[in-house]
Short mmCIF file of C-alpha atoms in Angstrom, two decimals:
data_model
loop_
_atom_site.label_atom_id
_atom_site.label_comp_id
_atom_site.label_asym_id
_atom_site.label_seq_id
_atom_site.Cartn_x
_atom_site.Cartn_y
_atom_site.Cartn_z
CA UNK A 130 -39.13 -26.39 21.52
CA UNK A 131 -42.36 -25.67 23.19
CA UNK A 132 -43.09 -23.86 20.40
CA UNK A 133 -43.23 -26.64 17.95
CA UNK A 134 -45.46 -28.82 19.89
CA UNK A 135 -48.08 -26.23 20.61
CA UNK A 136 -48.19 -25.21 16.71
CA UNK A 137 -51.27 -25.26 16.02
CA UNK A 138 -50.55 -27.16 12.45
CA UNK A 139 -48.34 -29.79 14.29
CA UNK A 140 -51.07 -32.51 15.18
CA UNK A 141 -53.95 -32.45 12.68
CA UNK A 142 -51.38 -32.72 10.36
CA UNK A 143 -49.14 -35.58 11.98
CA UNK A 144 -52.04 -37.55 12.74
CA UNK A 145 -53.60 -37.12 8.84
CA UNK A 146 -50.48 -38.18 7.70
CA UNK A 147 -50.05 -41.10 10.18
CA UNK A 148 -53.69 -42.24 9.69
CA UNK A 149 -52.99 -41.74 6.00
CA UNK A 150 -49.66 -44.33 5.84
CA UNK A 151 -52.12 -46.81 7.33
CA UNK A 152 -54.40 -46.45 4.72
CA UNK A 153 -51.79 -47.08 2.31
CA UNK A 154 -50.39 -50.35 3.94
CA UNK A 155 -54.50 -51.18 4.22
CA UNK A 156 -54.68 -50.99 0.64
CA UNK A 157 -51.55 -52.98 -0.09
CA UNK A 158 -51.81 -55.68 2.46
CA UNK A 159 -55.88 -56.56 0.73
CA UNK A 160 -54.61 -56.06 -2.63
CA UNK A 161 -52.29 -58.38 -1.99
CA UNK A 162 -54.84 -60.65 -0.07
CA UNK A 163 -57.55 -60.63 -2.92
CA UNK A 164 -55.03 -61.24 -5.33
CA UNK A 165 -54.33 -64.96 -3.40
CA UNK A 166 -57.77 -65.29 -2.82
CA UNK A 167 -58.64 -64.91 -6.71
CA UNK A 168 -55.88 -66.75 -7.69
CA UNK A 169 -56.60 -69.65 -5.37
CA UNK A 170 -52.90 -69.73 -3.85
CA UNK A 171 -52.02 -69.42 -0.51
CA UNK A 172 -56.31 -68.82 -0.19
CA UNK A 173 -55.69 -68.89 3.40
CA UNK A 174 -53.05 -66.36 4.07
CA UNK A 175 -55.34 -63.76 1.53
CA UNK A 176 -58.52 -64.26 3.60
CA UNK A 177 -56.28 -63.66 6.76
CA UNK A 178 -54.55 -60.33 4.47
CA UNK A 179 -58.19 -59.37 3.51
CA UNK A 180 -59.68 -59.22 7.32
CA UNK A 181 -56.85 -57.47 8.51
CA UNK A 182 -56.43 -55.01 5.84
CA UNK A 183 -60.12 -54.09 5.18
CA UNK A 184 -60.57 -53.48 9.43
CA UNK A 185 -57.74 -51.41 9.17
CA UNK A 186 -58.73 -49.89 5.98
CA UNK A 187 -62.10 -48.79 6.85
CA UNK A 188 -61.03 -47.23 10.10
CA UNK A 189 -58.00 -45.28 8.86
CA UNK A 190 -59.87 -43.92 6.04
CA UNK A 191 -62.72 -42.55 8.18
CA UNK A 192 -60.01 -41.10 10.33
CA UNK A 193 -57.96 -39.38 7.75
CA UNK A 194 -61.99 -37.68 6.77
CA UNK A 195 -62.58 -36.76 10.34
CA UNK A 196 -60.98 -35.81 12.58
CA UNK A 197 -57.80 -35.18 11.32
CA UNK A 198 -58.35 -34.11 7.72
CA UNK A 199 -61.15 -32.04 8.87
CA UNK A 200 -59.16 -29.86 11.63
CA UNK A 201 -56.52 -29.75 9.23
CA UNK A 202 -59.01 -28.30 6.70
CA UNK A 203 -60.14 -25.96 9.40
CA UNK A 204 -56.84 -24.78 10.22
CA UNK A 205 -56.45 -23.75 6.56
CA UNK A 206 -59.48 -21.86 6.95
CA UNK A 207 -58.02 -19.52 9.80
CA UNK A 208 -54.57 -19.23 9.01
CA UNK A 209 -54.59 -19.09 5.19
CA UNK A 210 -57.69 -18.51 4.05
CA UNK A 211 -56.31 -17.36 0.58
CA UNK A 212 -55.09 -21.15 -0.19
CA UNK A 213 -58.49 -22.29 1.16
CA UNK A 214 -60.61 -20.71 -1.29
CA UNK A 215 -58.65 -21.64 -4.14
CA UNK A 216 -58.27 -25.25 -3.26
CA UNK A 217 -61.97 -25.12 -3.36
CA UNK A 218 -62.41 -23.35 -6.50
CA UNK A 219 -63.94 -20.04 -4.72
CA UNK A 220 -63.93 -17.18 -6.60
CA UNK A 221 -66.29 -15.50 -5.16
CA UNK A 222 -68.27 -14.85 -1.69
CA UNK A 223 -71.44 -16.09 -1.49
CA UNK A 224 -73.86 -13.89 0.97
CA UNK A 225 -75.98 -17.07 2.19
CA UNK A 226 -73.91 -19.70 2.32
CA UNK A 227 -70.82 -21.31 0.25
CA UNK A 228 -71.43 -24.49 -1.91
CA UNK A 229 -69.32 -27.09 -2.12
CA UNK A 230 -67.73 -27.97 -5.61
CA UNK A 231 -68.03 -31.78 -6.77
CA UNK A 232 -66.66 -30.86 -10.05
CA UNK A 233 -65.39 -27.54 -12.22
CA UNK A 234 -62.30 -26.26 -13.87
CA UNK A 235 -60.82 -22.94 -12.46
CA UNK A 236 -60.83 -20.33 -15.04
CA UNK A 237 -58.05 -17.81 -13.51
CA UNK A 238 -58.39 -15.03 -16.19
CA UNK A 239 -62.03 -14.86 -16.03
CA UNK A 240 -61.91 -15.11 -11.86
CA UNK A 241 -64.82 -17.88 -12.18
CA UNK A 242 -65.05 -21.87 -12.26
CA UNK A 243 -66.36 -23.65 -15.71
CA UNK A 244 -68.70 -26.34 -15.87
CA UNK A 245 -68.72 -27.10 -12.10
CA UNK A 246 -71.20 -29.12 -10.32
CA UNK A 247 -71.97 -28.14 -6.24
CA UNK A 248 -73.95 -28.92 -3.52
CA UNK A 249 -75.45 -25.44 -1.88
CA UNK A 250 -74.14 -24.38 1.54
CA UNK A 251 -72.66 -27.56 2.51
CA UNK A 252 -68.90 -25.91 2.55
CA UNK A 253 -69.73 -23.56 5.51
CA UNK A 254 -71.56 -26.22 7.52
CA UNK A 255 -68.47 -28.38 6.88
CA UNK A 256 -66.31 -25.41 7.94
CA UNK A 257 -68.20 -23.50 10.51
CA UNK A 258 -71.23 -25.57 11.52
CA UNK A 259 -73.28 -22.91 9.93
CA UNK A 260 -75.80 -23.08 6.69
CA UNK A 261 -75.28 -19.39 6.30
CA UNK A 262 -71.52 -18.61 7.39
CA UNK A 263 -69.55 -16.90 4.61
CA UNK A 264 -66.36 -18.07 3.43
CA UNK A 265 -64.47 -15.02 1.28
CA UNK A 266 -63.98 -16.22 -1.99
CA UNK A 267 -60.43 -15.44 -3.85
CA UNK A 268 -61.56 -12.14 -5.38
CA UNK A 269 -61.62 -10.90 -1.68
CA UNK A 270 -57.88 -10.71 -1.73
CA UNK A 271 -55.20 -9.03 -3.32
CA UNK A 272 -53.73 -10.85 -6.04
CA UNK A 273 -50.43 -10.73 -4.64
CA UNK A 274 -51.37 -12.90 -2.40
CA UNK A 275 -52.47 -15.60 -4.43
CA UNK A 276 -51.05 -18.98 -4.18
CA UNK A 277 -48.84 -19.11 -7.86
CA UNK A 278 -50.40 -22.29 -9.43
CA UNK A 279 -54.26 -21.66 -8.29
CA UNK A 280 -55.30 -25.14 -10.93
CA UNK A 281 -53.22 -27.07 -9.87
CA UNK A 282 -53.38 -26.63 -6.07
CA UNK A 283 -57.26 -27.00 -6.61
CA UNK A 284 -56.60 -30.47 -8.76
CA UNK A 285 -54.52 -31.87 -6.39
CA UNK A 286 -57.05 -30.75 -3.41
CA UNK A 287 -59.76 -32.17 -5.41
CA UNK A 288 -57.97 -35.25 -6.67
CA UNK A 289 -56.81 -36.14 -2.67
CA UNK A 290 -60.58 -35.49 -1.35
CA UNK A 291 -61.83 -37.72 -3.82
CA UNK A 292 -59.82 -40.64 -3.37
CA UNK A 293 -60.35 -40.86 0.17
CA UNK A 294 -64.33 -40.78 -0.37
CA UNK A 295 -63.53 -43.52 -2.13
CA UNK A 296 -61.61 -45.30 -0.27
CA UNK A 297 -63.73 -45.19 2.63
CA UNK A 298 -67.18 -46.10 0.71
CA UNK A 299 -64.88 -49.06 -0.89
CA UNK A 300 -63.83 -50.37 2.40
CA UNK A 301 -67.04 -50.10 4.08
CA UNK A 302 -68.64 -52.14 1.29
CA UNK A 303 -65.73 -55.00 1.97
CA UNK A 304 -66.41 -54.42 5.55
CA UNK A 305 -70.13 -55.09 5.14
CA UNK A 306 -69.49 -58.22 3.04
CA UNK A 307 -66.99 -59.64 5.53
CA UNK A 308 -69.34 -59.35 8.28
CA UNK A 309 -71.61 -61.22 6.48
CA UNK A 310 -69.11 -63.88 5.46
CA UNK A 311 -69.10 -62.80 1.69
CA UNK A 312 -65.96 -61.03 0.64
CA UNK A 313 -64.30 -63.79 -0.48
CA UNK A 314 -66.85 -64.69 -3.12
CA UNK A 315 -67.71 -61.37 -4.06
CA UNK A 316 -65.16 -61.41 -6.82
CA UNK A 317 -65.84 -57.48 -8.33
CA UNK A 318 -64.76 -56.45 -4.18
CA UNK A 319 -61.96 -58.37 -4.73
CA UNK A 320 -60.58 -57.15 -8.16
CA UNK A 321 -61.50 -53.41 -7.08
CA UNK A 322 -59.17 -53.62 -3.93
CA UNK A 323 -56.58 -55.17 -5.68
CA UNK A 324 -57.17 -52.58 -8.13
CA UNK A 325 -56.81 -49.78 -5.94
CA UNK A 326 -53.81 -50.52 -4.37
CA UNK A 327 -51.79 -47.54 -5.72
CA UNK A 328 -54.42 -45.12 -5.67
CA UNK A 329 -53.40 -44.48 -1.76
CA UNK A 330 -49.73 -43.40 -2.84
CA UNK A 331 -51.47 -41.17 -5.25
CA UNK A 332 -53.51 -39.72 -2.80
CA UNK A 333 -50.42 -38.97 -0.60
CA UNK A 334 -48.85 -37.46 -3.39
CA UNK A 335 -51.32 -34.80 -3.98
CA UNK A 336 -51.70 -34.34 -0.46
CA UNK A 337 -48.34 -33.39 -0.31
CA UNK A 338 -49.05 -31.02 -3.58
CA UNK A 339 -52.02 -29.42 -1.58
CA UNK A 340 -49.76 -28.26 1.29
CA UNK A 341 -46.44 -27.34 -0.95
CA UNK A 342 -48.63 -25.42 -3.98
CA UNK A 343 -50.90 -24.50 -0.88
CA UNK A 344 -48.32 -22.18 0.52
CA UNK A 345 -46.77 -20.89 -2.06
CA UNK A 346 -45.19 -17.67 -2.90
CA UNK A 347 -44.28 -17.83 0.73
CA UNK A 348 -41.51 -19.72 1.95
CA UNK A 349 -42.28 -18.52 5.40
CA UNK A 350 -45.73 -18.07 4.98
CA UNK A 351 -46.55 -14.26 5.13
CA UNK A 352 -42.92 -13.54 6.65
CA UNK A 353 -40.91 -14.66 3.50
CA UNK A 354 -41.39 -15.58 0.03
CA UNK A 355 -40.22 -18.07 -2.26
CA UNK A 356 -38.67 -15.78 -4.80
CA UNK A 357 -36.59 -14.22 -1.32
CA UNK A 358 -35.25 -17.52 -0.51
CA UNK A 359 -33.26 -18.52 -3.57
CA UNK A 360 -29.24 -19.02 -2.85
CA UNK A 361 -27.14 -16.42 -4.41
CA UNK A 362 -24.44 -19.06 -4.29
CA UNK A 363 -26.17 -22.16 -6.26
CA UNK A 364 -27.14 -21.52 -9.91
CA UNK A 365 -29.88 -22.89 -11.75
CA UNK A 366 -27.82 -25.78 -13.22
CA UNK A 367 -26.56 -27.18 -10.07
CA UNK A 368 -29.97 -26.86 -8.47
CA UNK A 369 -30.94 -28.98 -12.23
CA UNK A 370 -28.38 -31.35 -11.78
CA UNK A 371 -29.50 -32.49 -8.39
CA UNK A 372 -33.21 -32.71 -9.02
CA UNK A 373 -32.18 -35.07 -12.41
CA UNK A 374 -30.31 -37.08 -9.67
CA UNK A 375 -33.18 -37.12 -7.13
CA UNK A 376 -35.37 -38.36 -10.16
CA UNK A 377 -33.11 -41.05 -11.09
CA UNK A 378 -32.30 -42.17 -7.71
CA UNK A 379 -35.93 -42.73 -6.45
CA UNK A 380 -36.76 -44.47 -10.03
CA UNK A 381 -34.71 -46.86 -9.69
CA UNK A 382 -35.53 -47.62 -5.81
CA UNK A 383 -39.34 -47.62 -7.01
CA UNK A 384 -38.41 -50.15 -9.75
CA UNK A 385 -36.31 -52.16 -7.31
CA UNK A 386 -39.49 -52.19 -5.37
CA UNK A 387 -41.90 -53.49 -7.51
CA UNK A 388 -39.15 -56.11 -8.79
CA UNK A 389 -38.70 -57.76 -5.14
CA UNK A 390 -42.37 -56.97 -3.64
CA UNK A 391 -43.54 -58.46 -7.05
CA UNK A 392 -41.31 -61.48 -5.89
CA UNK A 393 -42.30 -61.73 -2.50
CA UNK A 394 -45.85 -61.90 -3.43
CA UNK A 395 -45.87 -64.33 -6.10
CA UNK A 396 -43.71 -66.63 -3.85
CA UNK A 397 -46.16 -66.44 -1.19
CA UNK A 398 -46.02 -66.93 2.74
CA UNK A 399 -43.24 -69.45 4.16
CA UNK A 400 -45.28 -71.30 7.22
CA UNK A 401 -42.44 -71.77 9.94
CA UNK A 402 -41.59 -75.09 10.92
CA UNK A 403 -40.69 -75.41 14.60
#
């Protein structure tokens, strides 16, 4: 038990996930606030949503950056540094310093990244504090080793890191403009957080795609892998059969979602009569 709660994973990655579901209900509660306040219906309830969720927004989103995505990120670093340099697209290890990659498309077979745009040495001051440190690239390591789906581990890292730059320049921009008493008017704010609101789950999603594709082959990472951990006793089209159900169940929760949320919202707040 001990154990667990001195893992070294355990709280960077608790906390960027709790910091994370904040963002999301952030994102909902303004999108739901700017959609009142553009509407002109229940204006007063949606500047009320908007204040709330934009606070809340701008300081979840900082915190799922730093600290908590960033010790998580270091973590990776020391423990698996295989799944770090693919999720950033390194190939190889660069003497004086590794870049960070704003854009590219990993090109496996060739051991290289296409068209990609980066920023010189910033990835090892983010990492290490150092202009200079070296990070080993993926062609350090035997291939073995790899994680199995090196694109789209690096898409999903990409895709996650993104969104939350995003997020945070978006809600510091409301932020600014509620401070000075403008959000409400400033209608483009308005129609890009109402916009946004599913971007977060998004976000979550490929978060959760960073970690699973992240570790993979290994089940147990470096101790067991994947291909070890398959039941002799289920076959393929039981293991089929149960996913298909999975799928269907959760569609039809998410549409039952959106069908009473979308209810709930376009009914509005009930003021309490005492």
């Amino acid at each position: 038990f001990s154990a667990l709660f001195s893992n070294p994973w355990l709280w960077p990655s608790y906390l960027h996930n709790q910091a994370a579901s904040v963002v999301t209900s952030a994102f909902v509660v303004s999108a739901i606030g700017a959609f009142y306040v553009l509407s002109n219906k229940h204006s007063e309830f949606g500047k009320l949503f908007l204040k709330t969720g934009v606070v809340f927004g701008l300081i979840s989103s900082i915190i799922v950056a730093f600290p908590t995505g960033d010790l998580a990120a270091k973590n990776v670093v020391e423990h698996q540094p295989v799944t770090f340099a693919a999720m950033e697209g390194l190939f190889e290890t660069q003497p004086k310093g590794s870049e960070i990659v704003l854009i590219g498309q990993p090109n496996v077979l060739e051991k290289k990244l296409d068209n990609k745009i980066a920023v010189p040495n910033i990835l090892s001051f983010l990492t290490y504090q150092k202009w200079d440190a070296q990070i080993k690239g993926l062609n350090e390591f035997d291939e073995a080793l790899y994680p199995t789906n090196i694109p789209g581990l690096y898409y999903a890292y990409h895709i996650m890191v993104g969104l939350g730059t995003i997020f945070i320049g978006l809600m510091l921009l409301a932020s600014v403009q509620l401070f000075r008493k403008k959000l409400y008017g400033t209608k483009w704010i308005l129609w890009a957080l109402m916009f946004m609101a599913p971007f977060p789950y998004i976000a979550n999603t490929t978060g959760w795609y960073t970690a699973e594709l992240g570790r993979q082959p290994w089940l147990v990472y470096n101790l067991l892998r994947t291909s070890e951990g398959a039941s002799p006793t289920v076959s393929s089209g039981n293991t089929l059969f149960t996913l298909l159900g999975f799928i269907g169940l959760y569609l039809l929760l998410g549409l039952l979602f959106l069908i009473l949320i979308g209810k709930i919202v376009n009914k509005g707040p009930q003021t309490v009569k005492h």
